[in-house]
mmCIF file of N, CA and C in Angstrom:
data_model
loop_
_atom_site.group_PDB
_atom_site.id
_atom_site.type_symbol
_atom_site.label_atom_id
_atom_site.label_comp_id
_atom_site.label_asym_id
_atom_site.label_seq_id
_atom_site.Cartn_x
_atom_site.Cartn_y
_atom_site.Cartn_z
ATOM 1 N N UNK A 916 -14.257 33.633 49.545
ATOM 2 C CA UNK A 916 -13.825 35.060 49.371
ATOM 3 C C UNK A 916 -12.063 35.604 49.185
ATOM 4 N N UNK A 917 -11.477 36.268 48.019
ATOM 5 C CA UNK A 917 -10.911 36.061 47.212
ATOM 6 C C UNK A 917 -9.931 37.055 48.620
ATOM 7 N N UNK A 918 -8.322 38.005 48.560
ATOM 8 C CA UNK A 918 -8.174 38.874 49.384
ATOM 9 C C UNK A 918 -8.401 40.151 48.921
ATOM 10 N N UNK A 919 -8.698 40.084 47.474
ATOM 11 C CA UNK A 919 -8.577 41.956 47.257
ATOM 12 C C UNK A 919 -10.006 41.926 47.696
ATOM 13 N N UNK A 920 -11.094 41.100 47.595
ATOM 14 C CA UNK A 920 -12.771 41.267 48.285
ATOM 15 C C UNK A 920 -12.026 41.585 49.308
ATOM 16 N N UNK A 921 -11.825 40.916 50.559
ATOM 17 C CA UNK A 921 -11.504 41.668 51.729
ATOM 18 C C UNK A 921 -11.270 42.615 51.663
ATOM 19 N N UNK A 922 -9.656 43.052 51.111
ATOM 20 C CA UNK A 922 -9.296 43.714 51.056
ATOM 21 C C UNK A 922 -10.021 45.550 50.907
ATOM 22 N N UNK A 923 -11.519 45.449 49.419
ATOM 23 C CA UNK A 923 -12.450 45.746 49.644
ATOM 24 C C UNK A 923 -13.218 46.314 50.478
ATOM 25 N N UNK A 924 -13.424 45.659 51.500
ATOM 26 C CA UNK A 924 -14.333 45.475 52.826
ATOM 27 C C UNK A 924 -13.769 45.576 54.081
ATOM 28 N N UNK A 925 -12.085 45.937 53.606
ATOM 29 C CA UNK A 925 -11.985 46.178 54.866
ATOM 30 C C UNK A 925 -11.468 48.186 54.737
ATOM 31 N N UNK A 926 -11.288 48.062 53.701
ATOM 32 C CA UNK A 926 -11.266 49.726 53.803
ATOM 33 C C UNK A 926 -12.541 50.104 52.932
ATOM 34 N N UNK A 927 -12.635 50.912 54.797
ATOM 35 C CA UNK A 927 -14.634 51.426 53.548
ATOM 36 C C UNK A 927 -14.570 52.487 52.620
ATOM 37 N N UNK A 928 -13.774 53.776 53.609
ATOM 38 C CA UNK A 928 -13.976 54.758 52.686
ATOM 39 C C UNK A 928 -12.598 55.804 53.152
ATOM 40 N N UNK A 929 -12.144 56.927 52.022
ATOM 41 C CA UNK A 929 -11.321 58.381 52.644
ATOM 42 C C UNK A 929 -11.937 58.796 53.537
ATOM 43 N N UNK A 930 -11.627 59.140 54.763
ATOM 44 C CA UNK A 930 -12.325 59.855 55.062
ATOM 45 C C UNK A 930 -11.736 61.397 54.969
ATOM 46 N N UNK A 931 -12.221 62.793 54.310
ATOM 47 C CA UNK A 931 -12.267 63.640 53.306
ATOM 48 C C UNK A 931 -12.079 65.192 54.206
ATOM 49 N N UNK A 932 -11.788 65.170 54.822
ATOM 50 C CA UNK A 932 -11.459 67.020 55.822
ATOM 51 C C UNK A 932 -10.600 67.361 55.920
ATOM 52 N N UNK A 933 -10.619 68.461 56.613
ATOM 53 C CA UNK A 933 -9.627 70.032 56.100
ATOM 54 C C UNK A 933 -8.306 69.591 56.784
ATOM 55 N N UNK A 934 -8.874 68.582 58.042
ATOM 56 C CA UNK A 934 -7.763 67.974 58.857
ATOM 57 C C UNK A 934 -7.457 67.024 58.366
ATOM 58 N N UNK A 935 -7.672 65.860 58.109
ATOM 59 C CA UNK A 935 -6.926 65.073 56.963
ATOM 60 C C UNK A 935 -6.372 65.395 56.130
ATOM 61 N N UNK A 936 -6.758 65.875 55.128
ATOM 62 C CA UNK A 936 -5.989 67.106 53.939
ATOM 63 C C UNK A 936 -4.622 67.458 54.190
ATOM 64 N N UNK A 937 -5.037 68.641 55.590
ATOM 65 C CA UNK A 937 -3.736 68.920 55.969
ATOM 66 C C UNK A 937 -2.741 67.946 56.358
ATOM 67 N N UNK A 938 -2.790 66.550 56.720
ATOM 68 C CA UNK A 938 -1.759 65.689 56.752
ATOM 69 C C UNK A 938 -1.794 64.596 56.325
ATOM 70 N N UNK A 939 -2.408 65.094 54.628
ATOM 71 C CA UNK A 939 -1.714 64.381 54.089
ATOM 72 C C UNK A 939 -0.790 65.105 52.939
ATOM 73 N N UNK A 940 -0.722 66.284 52.951
ATOM 74 C CA UNK A 940 0.221 67.359 52.305
ATOM 75 C C UNK A 940 1.376 67.268 53.684
ATOM 76 N N UNK A 941 1.026 67.343 55.415
ATOM 77 C CA UNK A 941 1.969 66.929 55.540
ATOM 78 C C UNK A 941 3.262 66.375 55.961
ATOM 79 N N UNK A 942 2.203 65.389 55.957
ATOM 80 C CA UNK A 942 2.901 64.171 56.780
ATOM 81 C C UNK A 942 2.941 62.696 55.228
ATOM 82 N N UNK A 943 2.083 62.865 54.555
ATOM 83 C CA UNK A 943 2.032 61.960 53.161
ATOM 84 C C UNK A 943 1.354 60.987 54.003
ATOM 85 N N UNK A 944 0.355 61.019 55.208
ATOM 86 C CA UNK A 944 -0.828 59.982 55.330
ATOM 87 C C UNK A 944 -1.845 60.672 55.605
ATOM 88 N N UNK A 945 -2.825 59.254 54.905
ATOM 89 C CA UNK A 945 -3.994 59.666 54.517
ATOM 90 C C UNK A 945 -4.734 58.398 55.747
ATOM 91 N N UNK A 946 -6.036 58.723 55.203
ATOM 92 C CA UNK A 946 -7.109 58.816 56.508
ATOM 93 C C UNK A 946 -8.522 57.765 55.952
ATOM 94 N N UNK A 947 -8.765 56.807 56.655
ATOM 95 C CA UNK A 947 -9.629 55.804 55.703
ATOM 96 C C UNK A 947 -10.745 55.819 57.210
ATOM 97 N N UNK A 948 -11.237 55.170 57.179
ATOM 98 C CA UNK A 948 -12.935 54.942 57.608
ATOM 99 C C UNK A 948 -13.327 53.079 57.183
ATOM 100 N N UNK A 949 -12.603 52.345 58.745
ATOM 101 C CA UNK A 949 -12.795 51.014 58.588
ATOM 102 C C UNK A 949 -13.190 50.376 59.676
ATOM 103 N N UNK A 950 -13.672 48.935 59.875
ATOM 104 C CA UNK A 950 -14.702 48.485 60.247
ATOM 105 C C UNK A 950 -13.851 48.247 61.440
ATOM 106 N N UNK A 951 -14.645 48.549 62.986
ATOM 107 C CA UNK A 951 -14.268 48.201 64.342
ATOM 108 C C UNK A 951 -13.720 47.005 65.062
ATOM 109 N N UNK A 952 -13.519 45.747 64.273
ATOM 110 C CA UNK A 952 -13.299 44.495 64.372
ATOM 111 C C UNK A 952 -11.265 44.861 63.279
ATOM 112 N N UNK A 953 -11.448 45.685 62.697
ATOM 113 C CA UNK A 953 -9.708 45.515 61.611
ATOM 114 C C UNK A 953 -8.636 45.725 63.107
ATOM 115 N N UNK A 954 -7.619 45.032 63.043
ATOM 116 C CA UNK A 954 -5.990 46.034 63.182
ATOM 117 C C UNK A 954 -5.110 45.946 62.293
ATOM 118 N N UNK A 955 -5.148 46.797 62.853
ATOM 119 C CA UNK A 955 -3.311 47.293 62.105
ATOM 120 C C UNK A 955 -2.941 46.822 61.171
ATOM 121 N N UNK A 956 -2.233 45.675 61.362
ATOM 122 C CA UNK A 956 -2.000 44.840 60.093
ATOM 123 C C UNK A 956 -2.210 44.217 59.032
ATOM 124 N N UNK A 957 -4.054 43.617 59.585
ATOM 125 C CA UNK A 957 -4.658 43.761 58.323
ATOM 126 C C UNK A 957 -4.996 45.315 57.419
ATOM 127 N N UNK A 958 -4.927 46.036 58.200
ATOM 128 C CA UNK A 958 -4.897 47.343 57.468
ATOM 129 C C UNK A 958 -3.694 47.680 56.613
ATOM 130 N N UNK A 959 -2.947 47.608 57.040
ATOM 131 C CA UNK A 959 -1.752 47.744 56.264
ATOM 132 C C UNK A 959 -1.449 47.163 55.777
ATOM 133 N N UNK A 960 -2.147 45.855 55.116
ATOM 134 C CA UNK A 960 -2.068 44.540 54.509
ATOM 135 C C UNK A 960 -3.069 45.044 53.381
ATOM 136 N N UNK A 961 -4.273 45.495 53.690
ATOM 137 C CA UNK A 961 -4.830 46.074 52.476
ATOM 138 C C UNK A 961 -5.007 47.102 51.711
ATOM 139 N N UNK A 962 -4.129 48.403 52.190
ATOM 140 C CA UNK A 962 -4.169 49.728 51.468
ATOM 141 C C UNK A 962 -2.726 48.909 51.031
ATOM 142 N N UNK A 963 -1.920 48.438 51.243
ATOM 143 C CA UNK A 963 -0.970 47.969 50.095
ATOM 144 C C UNK A 963 -1.479 46.723 48.778
ATOM 145 N N UNK A 964 -2.497 46.298 49.114
ATOM 146 C CA UNK A 964 -2.551 45.895 47.936
ATOM 147 C C UNK A 964 -3.813 45.734 47.218
ATOM 148 N N UNK A 965 -4.581 47.392 47.405
ATOM 149 C CA UNK A 965 -5.507 48.226 46.378
ATOM 150 C C UNK A 965 -5.014 48.823 45.726
ATOM 151 N N UNK A 966 -4.057 49.506 46.807
ATOM 152 C CA UNK A 966 -3.430 50.864 46.051
ATOM 153 C C UNK A 966 -1.742 50.489 45.712
ATOM 154 N N UNK A 967 -0.922 49.854 45.930
ATOM 155 C CA UNK A 967 0.404 49.227 45.470
ATOM 156 C C UNK A 967 1.171 50.142 45.572
ATOM 157 N N UNK A 968 1.037 50.689 47.054
ATOM 158 C CA UNK A 968 1.821 51.230 48.031
ATOM 159 C C UNK A 968 2.487 51.167 48.944
ATOM 160 N N UNK A 969 3.867 51.645 49.258
ATOM 161 C CA UNK A 969 4.485 50.912 50.739
ATOM 162 C C UNK A 969 4.143 51.698 51.969
ATOM 163 N N UNK A 970 3.594 50.793 52.660
ATOM 164 C CA UNK A 970 2.805 51.963 53.921
ATOM 165 C C UNK A 970 3.963 51.783 55.133
ATOM 166 N N UNK A 971 4.203 52.410 56.341
ATOM 167 C CA UNK A 971 4.834 52.700 56.703
ATOM 168 C C UNK A 971 4.435 52.437 57.897
ATOM 169 N N UNK A 972 3.203 53.346 58.728
ATOM 170 C CA UNK A 972 3.131 53.276 59.632
ATOM 171 C C UNK A 972 1.507 52.658 59.589
ATOM 172 N N UNK A 973 0.696 52.787 61.055
ATOM 173 C CA UNK A 973 -0.293 52.738 60.661
ATOM 174 C C UNK A 973 -1.037 53.225 62.013
ATOM 175 N N UNK A 974 -2.022 54.604 62.190
ATOM 176 C CA UNK A 974 -2.238 54.717 63.881
ATOM 177 C C UNK A 974 -3.707 54.413 63.928
ATOM 178 N N UNK A 975 -4.644 53.214 64.144
ATOM 179 C CA UNK A 975 -6.160 53.751 64.281
ATOM 180 C C UNK A 975 -6.579 54.597 66.020
ATOM 181 N N UNK A 976 -8.037 55.103 65.547
ATOM 182 C CA UNK A 976 -8.580 54.920 66.594
ATOM 183 C C UNK A 976 -9.957 54.887 66.757
ATOM 184 N N UNK A 977 -10.822 55.036 67.795
ATOM 185 C CA UNK A 977 -12.466 54.490 67.750
ATOM 186 C C UNK A 977 -12.640 55.654 67.767
ATOM 187 N N UNK A 978 -13.592 56.216 67.189
ATOM 188 C CA UNK A 978 -14.678 57.241 68.093
ATOM 189 C C UNK A 978 -16.333 56.962 68.334
ATOM 190 N N UNK A 979 -16.807 57.808 69.625
ATOM 191 C CA UNK A 979 -17.299 57.677 70.232
ATOM 192 C C UNK A 979 -18.683 57.988 69.826
ATOM 193 N N UNK A 980 -19.270 56.989 70.159
ATOM 194 C CA UNK A 980 -21.495 57.401 69.183
ATOM 195 C C UNK A 980 -20.733 59.060 69.928
ATOM 196 N N UNK A 981 -22.213 60.153 69.199
ATOM 197 C CA UNK A 981 -22.602 61.316 70.245
ATOM 198 C C UNK A 981 -24.212 60.760 70.116
ATOM 199 N N UNK A 982 -24.718 61.225 71.040
ATOM 200 C CA UNK A 982 -25.848 61.917 71.043
ATOM 201 C C UNK A 982 -26.631 63.010 70.279
ATOM 202 N N UNK A 983 -27.104 62.220 69.628
ATOM 203 C CA UNK A 983 -28.136 63.190 68.829
ATOM 204 C C UNK A 983 -29.314 63.331 68.813
ATOM 205 N N UNK A 984 -30.062 64.604 68.984
ATOM 206 C CA UNK A 984 -32.084 64.620 69.037
ATOM 207 C C UNK A 984 -32.305 65.429 67.842
ATOM 208 N N UNK A 985 -33.726 64.435 67.246
ATOM 209 C CA UNK A 985 -34.213 64.899 66.471
ATOM 210 C C UNK A 985 -35.801 64.922 67.061
ATOM 211 N N UNK A 986 -36.611 66.231 67.010
ATOM 212 C CA UNK A 986 -36.980 66.609 67.720
ATOM 213 C C UNK A 986 -37.606 65.714 69.068
ATOM 214 N N UNK A 987 -38.649 64.745 69.064
ATOM 215 C CA UNK A 987 -38.786 64.365 70.657
ATOM 216 C C UNK A 987 -37.385 63.250 71.182
ATOM 217 N N UNK A 988 -37.170 62.566 69.602
ATOM 218 C CA UNK A 988 -36.347 61.447 69.717
ATOM 219 C C UNK A 988 -34.799 61.733 70.075
ATOM 220 N N UNK A 989 -34.486 60.779 70.626
ATOM 221 C CA UNK A 989 -33.348 60.916 71.302
ATOM 222 C C UNK A 989 -32.385 59.693 70.567
ATOM 223 N N UNK A 990 -31.724 60.067 70.304
ATOM 224 C CA UNK A 990 -30.801 58.962 69.815
ATOM 225 C C UNK A 990 -29.025 58.964 69.906
ATOM 226 N N UNK A 991 -28.242 58.036 69.085
ATOM 227 C CA UNK A 991 -27.106 57.672 68.784
ATOM 228 C C UNK A 991 -26.689 57.808 67.656
ATOM 229 N N UNK A 992 -25.382 58.252 67.665
ATOM 230 C CA UNK A 992 -24.448 58.223 65.787
ATOM 231 C C UNK A 992 -23.552 56.605 66.401
ATOM 232 N N UNK A 993 -23.511 55.818 64.845
ATOM 233 C CA UNK A 993 -22.882 54.922 65.855
ATOM 234 C C UNK A 993 -21.270 54.686 65.745
ATOM 235 N N UNK A 994 -20.225 54.401 66.629
ATOM 236 C CA UNK A 994 -19.057 53.938 66.675
ATOM 237 C C UNK A 994 -18.392 53.921 66.183
ATOM 238 N N UNK A 995 -17.406 54.100 65.608
ATOM 239 C CA UNK A 995 -16.754 53.684 63.876
ATOM 240 C C UNK A 995 -14.854 53.997 64.333
ATOM 241 N N UNK A 996 -14.332 53.155 63.067
ATOM 242 C CA UNK A 996 -12.734 52.706 63.589
ATOM 243 C C UNK A 996 -12.145 54.354 62.701
ATOM 244 N N UNK A 997 -11.530 54.790 62.884
ATOM 245 C CA UNK A 997 -10.865 55.373 61.575
ATOM 246 C C UNK A 997 -8.842 55.410 61.934
ATOM 247 N N UNK A 998 -8.332 54.589 60.356
ATOM 248 C CA UNK A 998 -6.675 54.233 60.716
ATOM 249 C C UNK A 998 -6.254 55.286 59.643
ATOM 250 N N UNK A 999 -5.359 55.848 60.202
ATOM 251 C CA UNK A 999 -4.321 56.821 59.826
ATOM 252 C C UNK A 999 -3.444 56.459 59.092
ATOM 253 N N UNK A 1000 -3.063 55.861 57.490
ATOM 254 C CA UNK A 1000 -1.960 55.518 57.290
ATOM 255 C C UNK A 1000 -0.918 56.288 56.973
ATOM 256 N N UNK A 1001 0.760 56.436 57.036
ATOM 257 C CA UNK A 1001 1.601 57.223 56.954
ATOM 258 C C UNK A 1001 2.213 56.206 55.196
ATOM 259 N N UNK A 1002 2.310 56.593 54.517
ATOM 260 C CA UNK A 1002 2.892 56.565 53.045
ATOM 261 C C UNK A 1002 4.953 56.608 52.957
ATOM 262 N N UNK A 1003 5.205 55.139 52.599
ATOM 263 C CA UNK A 1003 6.532 55.867 52.321
ATOM 264 C C UNK A 1003 7.079 57.165 51.280
ATOM 265 N N UNK A 1004 7.682 57.892 51.639
ATOM 266 C CA UNK A 1004 8.130 58.579 50.902
ATOM 267 C C UNK A 1004 8.707 58.728 49.266
ATOM 268 N N UNK A 1005 7.148 59.998 48.750
ATOM 269 C CA UNK A 1005 7.931 59.674 47.617
ATOM 270 C C UNK A 1005 6.077 59.431 46.798
ATOM 271 N N UNK A 1006 5.672 58.585 47.486
ATOM 272 C CA UNK A 1006 3.971 57.523 46.960
ATOM 273 C C UNK A 1006 3.263 58.402 47.894
ATOM 274 N N UNK A 1007 2.163 58.342 46.473
ATOM 275 C CA UNK A 1007 0.585 59.587 47.097
ATOM 276 C C UNK A 1007 -0.457 57.687 46.348
ATOM 277 N N UNK A 1008 -1.354 58.576 46.894
ATOM 278 C CA UNK A 1008 -2.960 58.033 46.897
ATOM 279 C C UNK A 1008 -3.851 58.989 45.729
ATOM 280 N N UNK A 1009 -3.981 58.691 44.580
ATOM 281 C CA UNK A 1009 -5.205 59.628 44.029
ATOM 282 C C UNK A 1009 -6.748 59.512 44.557
ATOM 283 N N UNK A 1010 -7.540 59.810 45.383
ATOM 284 C CA UNK A 1010 -8.299 59.761 46.233
ATOM 285 C C UNK A 1010 -9.459 60.571 45.142
ATOM 286 N N UNK A 1011 -9.373 61.376 44.746
ATOM 287 C CA UNK A 1011 -10.408 62.144 44.665
ATOM 288 C C UNK A 1011 -10.461 62.516 42.598
#
């Protein structure tokens, strides 16, 4: 597998919520859903390769599973990892 294919597997999809969009406008930060095993160095390299931008900072957090009920069945949502990537001033991504 090439490094470009690995980058596409590492950056799964952007998180487009009201809070994430607000961070894009105020702090030039973009939020992505990444694998739980990914680390900050891998995420930084993947974003720089895929989008051709300079990454200043990467913050990560793990979201815990939540309990959900569907009728009598009780289960949990999946745990996942979120990466907040801050780009250099003057650079941006066209996600939509």
